[in-house]
Amino acid sequence: MKRKWMAGLAACTAVALGILAAGILKETVKESSVEKEIQAYSDTDFAMDTVVIETMYTTGENRNSSVGETLREIEQTLLSWTNQNSQVSRLNQAGGVPTEVSSQLSGYLETSLQLSKDSDGAFDPTLGEIIRLWNIGGENPQIPAEEELEKLLQKSGYEKIQMEGTNVTLKEGCTLDLGAVGKGIGCDVIAKELQNQEEITGMILNLGGSSVMAYGQKPDQSQWKVALTDPRDVEGEYLGAIALEGGEFLSTSGDYEKYFIEDGTRYHHILDPKTGSPVHNGLTSVTIVCDSGLLADGLSTACFVLGLDDALQLLEKYDADAIFADEEKNLYLTAGMEERFELLKSAYTVRAF
Ligand code: AMP
Ligand code: MG
């Protein structure tokens, strides 16, 4: 596990290199007759169980530390499974009784449930117990017995969540897990906060390399660039680079992020809600770019489960760009992604959807 965490850190650090290079950049903006210098500040933090890399361009002071604080607060008060007082935990402890949640959480839940419907259940925020049973990425991951999975599958399913405004009921035995959209939600919250901070002219926020927010502009007006990890060479060179505009969000779901290998089979953390087991459809990663952090994150998980053939309709509905990598080292790009993607490894072949 430590090795994988280190790999993640190395990946994030390298992702940030291009950004850090900008750390020495100073530009001047003219506001009426007052000239203000834009400074770049790059920092590393830890929140939402991952390494956070933040680069902020501002005419004011470095406010990167408040980004990490906000992310930890969202995790603790809204999304956490381990903090018994988070809103998600309270729902899971309610035993079928209707429970009031904040309008913030009910908004995220509504969007998530709509994505569940639109993806025909491929994105399913009720797999909590099954995820815990596998414990992939934890200390002692295990392959569960079929009967155990069957039992828990009976209790899961997004249709077991009922909502009336901010009043939420989970059918008894059903547990909510927003792990597949948590980092995206974090990116959305930060993007919203930045809108009230005029002195911040641009920011790129990278949560563990898997969820990225681009906000505003760089002083030299060049595009934000995000590195794409090679799913089979996570500590090596990047597979490619993806350009983002301010206001866009990127998320990647990959079978290399949390996994274990037993008898030659890779058991990873993206589960097929129909079987309760890791998806094996030849894909190794799915990357999404769209204008919402939550949706980019949820769509990357949903599209990984749906596979290449069934994902296109969903991507069109959400007006999202995507890149799918498979075991054969093919990269399938939507038309919009072709314009923003630069291939860096010749071992991969770029193909249209
Ligand atoms: P991501 O890396 O964003 O694809 O999220 C994967 C995480 O979401 C896993 O570690 C699980 O906690 C959870 N998860 C796994 N499979 C699904 C699924 N089909 N729908 C929703 N959440 C899932
Ligand atoms: Mg996701």
XYZ file of C-alpha atoms and ligand atoms in Angstrom:
377
model
C 0.000 0.000 0.000
C 2.803 2.347 0.937
C 4.413 1.784 -2.443
C 1.178 2.703 -4.197
C 0.767 5.798 -2.048
C 4.308 6.820 -2.933
C 3.540 6.182 -6.578
C 0.526 8.441 -6.240
C 2.659 11.103 -4.630
C 5.283 10.824 -7.369
C 2.560 11.079 -9.992
C 1.011 14.114 -8.341
C 4.370 15.761 -7.941
C 5.188 15.264 -11.581
C 1.722 16.494 -12.563
C 2.546 19.608 -10.660
C 5.919 20.143 -12.263
C 4.553 22.159 -15.125
C 2.567 24.143 -12.621
C 5.509 24.609 -10.261
C 7.600 25.918 -13.096
C 5.137 28.750 -13.163
C 5.882 29.461 -9.507
C 8.634 31.870 -10.493
C 6.307 33.735 -12.797
C 5.292 37.214 -11.855
C 2.921 39.287 -13.928
C 1.365 42.646 -13.531
C -2.325 43.498 -13.960
C -3.589 47.020 -14.249
C -6.726 47.762 -12.277
C -7.822 51.359 -12.924
C -4.556 53.147 -12.326
C -3.303 50.737 -9.644
C -0.860 48.042 -10.745
C -1.020 44.723 -8.935
C 1.405 41.877 -9.284
C 0.125 38.330 -9.761
C 2.103 35.807 -7.753
C 1.974 32.030 -8.129
C 1.932 29.886 -4.994
C 2.239 26.082 -5.123
C 1.600 23.906 -2.073
C 1.001 20.267 -1.171
C -1.543 19.155 1.421
C -3.406 16.001 2.434
C -7.197 15.765 2.442
C -9.933 13.337 1.361
C -7.479 10.487 1.855
C -5.182 11.776 -0.856
C -2.356 14.152 -1.736
C -3.656 17.579 -2.731
C -1.577 19.817 -4.991
C -2.721 23.380 -5.333
C -1.313 26.224 -7.397
C -2.916 29.601 -6.958
C -2.356 32.790 -8.977
C -3.322 35.814 -6.944
C -2.735 39.506 -6.418
C -3.381 38.873 -2.714
C -1.814 36.536 -0.199
C -1.313 32.785 -0.439
C -4.619 31.176 0.512
C -3.765 27.585 -0.427
C -3.990 26.384 3.187
C -7.674 27.316 3.356
C -8.323 25.018 0.379
C -7.104 21.987 2.329
C -9.119 23.096 5.360
C -12.303 23.356 3.294
C -11.758 19.908 1.755
C -11.232 18.323 5.177
C -14.355 20.035 6.488
C -16.525 18.724 3.628
C -15.175 15.271 4.225
C -15.773 15.362 7.968
C -19.161 17.058 8.055
C -20.772 15.648 4.912
C -19.184 12.615 3.309
C -17.139 10.615 5.801
C -17.906 6.993 6.543
C -15.638 6.851 9.547
C -16.809 10.021 11.281
C -20.069 8.918 12.901
C -21.332 12.504 12.914
C -21.057 13.198 9.198
C -24.358 13.551 7.353
C -23.694 10.425 5.295
C -22.956 8.423 8.480
C -26.134 9.696 10.113
C -28.171 8.566 7.122
C -26.508 5.156 7.283
C -27.337 4.847 10.984
C -30.973 5.899 10.551
C -32.235 2.308 10.026
C -34.869 3.213 7.438
C -36.153 6.301 9.275
C -36.546 9.521 7.186
C -33.702 11.925 8.008
C -33.164 15.642 7.342
C -29.931 16.535 5.557
C -28.522 19.910 4.504
C -29.590 21.406 1.190
C -25.948 21.066 0.134
C -25.937 17.284 0.600
C -29.429 16.819 -0.844
C -28.275 18.708 -3.955
C -25.321 16.343 -4.381
C -27.595 13.367 -3.769
C -30.118 14.483 -6.380
C -27.395 14.906 -9.002
C -25.901 11.542 -8.035
C -29.246 9.725 -8.252
C -29.945 11.281 -11.638
C -26.580 9.948 -12.810
C -27.517 6.524 -11.443
C -30.725 6.591 -13.491
C -29.022 7.900 -16.607
C -26.290 5.250 -16.389
C -28.830 2.487 -15.795
C -27.369 1.862 -12.344
C -23.709 1.637 -13.453
C -23.023 4.458 -11.004
C -24.509 3.252 -7.739
C -23.931 5.195 -4.491
C -25.320 2.354 -2.326
C -22.453 -0.135 -2.587
C -21.021 0.784 0.837
C -21.297 -2.628 2.494
C -19.950 -4.443 -0.548
C -17.005 -2.041 -0.808
C -16.238 -2.649 2.895
C -16.456 -6.413 2.365
C -13.841 -6.405 -0.416
C -11.744 -3.825 1.463
C -9.723 -3.106 -1.671
C -7.032 -0.589 -0.810
C -7.356 -1.494 2.888
C -5.119 -3.631 5.112
C -6.551 -7.078 4.372
C -8.481 -7.123 1.112
C -10.378 -10.335 0.385
C -12.411 -12.043 -2.297
C -15.867 -12.415 -0.724
C -17.943 -15.592 -0.912
C -20.656 -15.489 -3.609
C -23.419 -15.917 -1.010
C -22.180 -12.955 0.973
C -22.160 -10.770 -2.121
C -25.642 -11.990 -3.081
C -26.975 -11.096 0.349
C -25.563 -7.575 0.211
C -26.654 -7.029 -3.406
C -30.264 -7.575 -2.251
C -29.889 -4.610 0.080
C -28.157 -2.256 -2.346
C -29.469 -0.337 -5.366
C -29.920 3.399 -5.924
C -33.720 3.017 -6.089
C -33.606 2.219 -2.356
C -32.885 5.912 -1.703
C -36.027 8.045 -1.446
C -35.834 11.833 -1.415
C -38.371 14.540 -0.724
C -36.407 17.749 -0.799
C -33.955 17.577 2.057
C -35.723 14.608 3.632
C -33.895 11.397 2.765
C -34.815 7.794 3.493
C -32.529 4.839 2.892
C -34.306 1.474 2.961
C -33.176 -0.511 5.963
C -29.875 -2.262 5.262
C -29.008 0.050 2.387
C -25.894 2.189 2.901
C -24.822 5.338 1.134
C -21.247 5.726 -0.134
C -20.307 8.802 -2.129
C -16.670 7.715 -2.580
C -16.986 7.822 -6.358
C -17.931 11.520 -6.358
C -16.299 12.854 -3.170
C -13.206 14.394 -4.748
C -15.298 15.894 -7.527
C -17.596 17.463 -4.932
C -14.488 18.855 -3.233
C -13.412 20.469 -6.520
C -16.898 21.996 -6.993
C -16.907 23.498 -3.501
C -13.485 25.092 -4.004
C -14.465 26.447 -7.451
C -17.529 28.067 -5.903
C -15.521 29.624 -3.091
C -13.020 31.081 -5.557
C -15.763 33.036 -7.271
C -15.993 35.276 -4.202
C -12.255 35.934 -4.118
C -11.516 38.467 -6.825
C -7.818 38.626 -6.081
C -7.423 34.992 -7.164
C -7.099 35.073 -10.948
C -6.407 31.392 -11.538
C -5.966 28.085 -9.769
C -5.329 24.458 -10.543
C -6.269 21.962 -7.856
C -5.246 18.334 -8.143
C -6.670 15.708 -5.774
C -4.497 12.613 -5.969
C -4.114 12.918 -9.726
C -7.657 11.587 -10.153
C -9.767 14.765 -9.796
C -8.628 18.152 -11.072
C -10.221 21.598 -11.080
C -9.048 24.379 -13.399
C -10.200 27.864 -12.479
C -9.638 31.201 -14.203
C -6.488 31.771 -16.197
C -2.746 31.646 -15.953
C -1.055 35.046 -16.223
C 0.356 34.156 -19.647
C -3.111 33.000 -20.816
C -1.732 29.556 -21.732
C -4.019 26.548 -21.171
C -3.960 24.479 -18.020
C -2.361 21.095 -18.712
C -3.002 17.880 -16.799
C -0.870 14.756 -17.204
C -2.588 11.440 -17.940
C -1.176 8.448 -16.045
C -0.283 5.283 -17.937
C -2.380 2.644 -16.103
C 0.356 0.044 -16.595
C 3.304 2.321 -15.829
C 2.082 4.534 -13.018
C 5.557 5.454 -11.818
C 6.934 5.993 -15.295
C 6.360 8.504 -18.026
C 2.976 9.980 -18.661
C 0.714 8.714 -21.362
C -0.345 12.131 -22.496
C -1.402 15.634 -21.566
C -4.918 17.067 -21.521
C -5.610 20.794 -21.880
C -8.296 22.380 -19.702
C -9.988 25.775 -19.766
C -10.804 27.611 -16.546
C -14.160 26.294 -15.289
C -13.495 22.728 -16.437
C -13.027 19.655 -14.286
C -11.237 16.389 -14.997
C -11.611 13.006 -13.326
C -9.967 9.658 -13.936
C -11.124 6.251 -12.742
C -8.533 3.526 -13.174
C -7.966 -0.097 -12.229
C -4.464 0.875 -11.049
C -5.552 3.208 -8.259
C -6.568 0.647 -5.616
C -6.177 -3.054 -6.329
C -4.648 -6.369 -5.386
C -3.621 -9.268 -7.591
C -4.442 -12.868 -6.722
C -3.793 -15.871 -8.981
C -3.014 -13.499 -11.828
C -6.347 -11.651 -11.584
C -6.440 -7.936 -10.804
C -9.142 -7.093 -8.249
C -9.636 -3.332 -8.339
C -11.936 -0.838 -6.655
C -14.487 -0.111 -9.393
C -17.356 -2.509 -8.878
C -20.087 -3.664 -11.224
C -23.288 -3.009 -9.226
C -24.916 -6.022 -10.939
C -22.374 -8.518 -9.587
C -20.751 -6.685 -6.674
C -17.321 -7.558 -8.123
C -14.631 -5.528 -9.922
C -15.435 -4.719 -13.542
C -13.455 -6.704 -16.127
C -14.226 -5.322 -19.551
C -10.742 -4.682 -20.917
C -10.621 -1.036 -19.794
C -7.754 0.197 -17.637
C -8.813 3.827 -17.179
C -11.478 6.357 -18.111
C -10.880 10.111 -17.985
C -13.678 12.646 -18.233
C -13.635 16.417 -18.763
C -16.808 18.443 -18.194
C -18.020 21.564 -16.386
C -18.851 19.934 -13.024
C -16.507 18.237 -10.582
C -19.179 15.907 -9.216
C -20.262 14.860 -12.698
C -16.720 14.389 -14.034
C -16.023 12.126 -11.047
C -19.304 10.222 -11.243
C -19.122 9.849 -15.020
C -15.596 8.431 -14.911
C -16.813 5.685 -12.567
C -20.053 5.115 -14.519
C -18.302 4.967 -17.898
C -15.680 2.554 -16.582
C -18.525 0.227 -15.542
C -20.526 0.716 -18.749
C -17.578 0.069 -21.048
C -16.779 1.574 -24.404
C -19.907 0.565 -26.292
C -22.510 1.726 -23.807
C -20.868 4.919 -22.518
C -21.199 7.200 -25.535
C -24.874 8.011 -25.066
C -24.255 8.997 -21.455
C -21.308 11.202 -22.439
C -23.429 12.979 -25.040
C -26.222 13.563 -22.552
C -23.792 15.239 -20.143
C -21.822 17.007 -22.870
C -18.604 15.464 -21.559
C -15.306 14.696 -23.296
C -13.679 11.357 -22.565
C -10.643 9.211 -23.105
C -10.780 5.446 -22.528
C -7.600 3.346 -22.201
C -7.659 -0.433 -22.601
C -5.412 -3.440 -21.944
C -4.338 -3.487 -25.590
C -2.926 0.036 -25.258
C -5.648 1.629 -27.335
C -6.915 5.084 -26.440
C -10.467 5.920 -27.517
C -11.189 9.635 -27.665
C -14.427 11.536 -28.120
C -14.278 14.272 -30.769
C -13.989 17.017 -28.133
C -11.133 15.186 -26.420
C -9.135 14.912 -29.648
C -8.725 18.681 -29.639
C -7.361 18.814 -26.111
C -5.208 15.674 -25.979
C -1.513 15.315 -26.711
C -0.088 11.760 -26.883
C 3.285 11.353 -25.187
C 3.806 7.594 -25.522
C 4.095 5.909 -28.888
C 3.230 2.489 -27.418
C -0.388 3.650 -27.348
C -2.627 4.013 -30.407
C -5.193 6.803 -30.537
C -8.547 5.772 -31.991
C -11.856 7.556 -32.480
C -14.861 6.319 -30.528
P -13.579 6.461 -8.622
O -12.125 6.270 -8.340
O -14.008 7.883 -8.667
O -14.023 5.710 -9.818
O -14.389 5.893 -7.391
C -14.234 4.567 -7.007
C -14.778 4.426 -5.607
O -16.196 4.552 -5.653
C -14.483 3.069 -5.042
O -13.312 3.083 -4.251
C -15.733 2.772 -4.240
O -15.648 3.416 -2.982
C -16.837 3.449 -5.028
N -17.421 2.644 -6.113
C -16.947 1.510 -6.689
N -17.746 1.096 -7.699
C -18.756 2.003 -7.773
C -19.894 2.144 -8.622
N -20.163 1.275 -9.606
N -20.714 3.208 -8.411
C -20.452 4.103 -7.424
N -19.404 4.002 -6.591
C -18.554 2.982 -6.759
Mg -15.385 8.802 -9.835
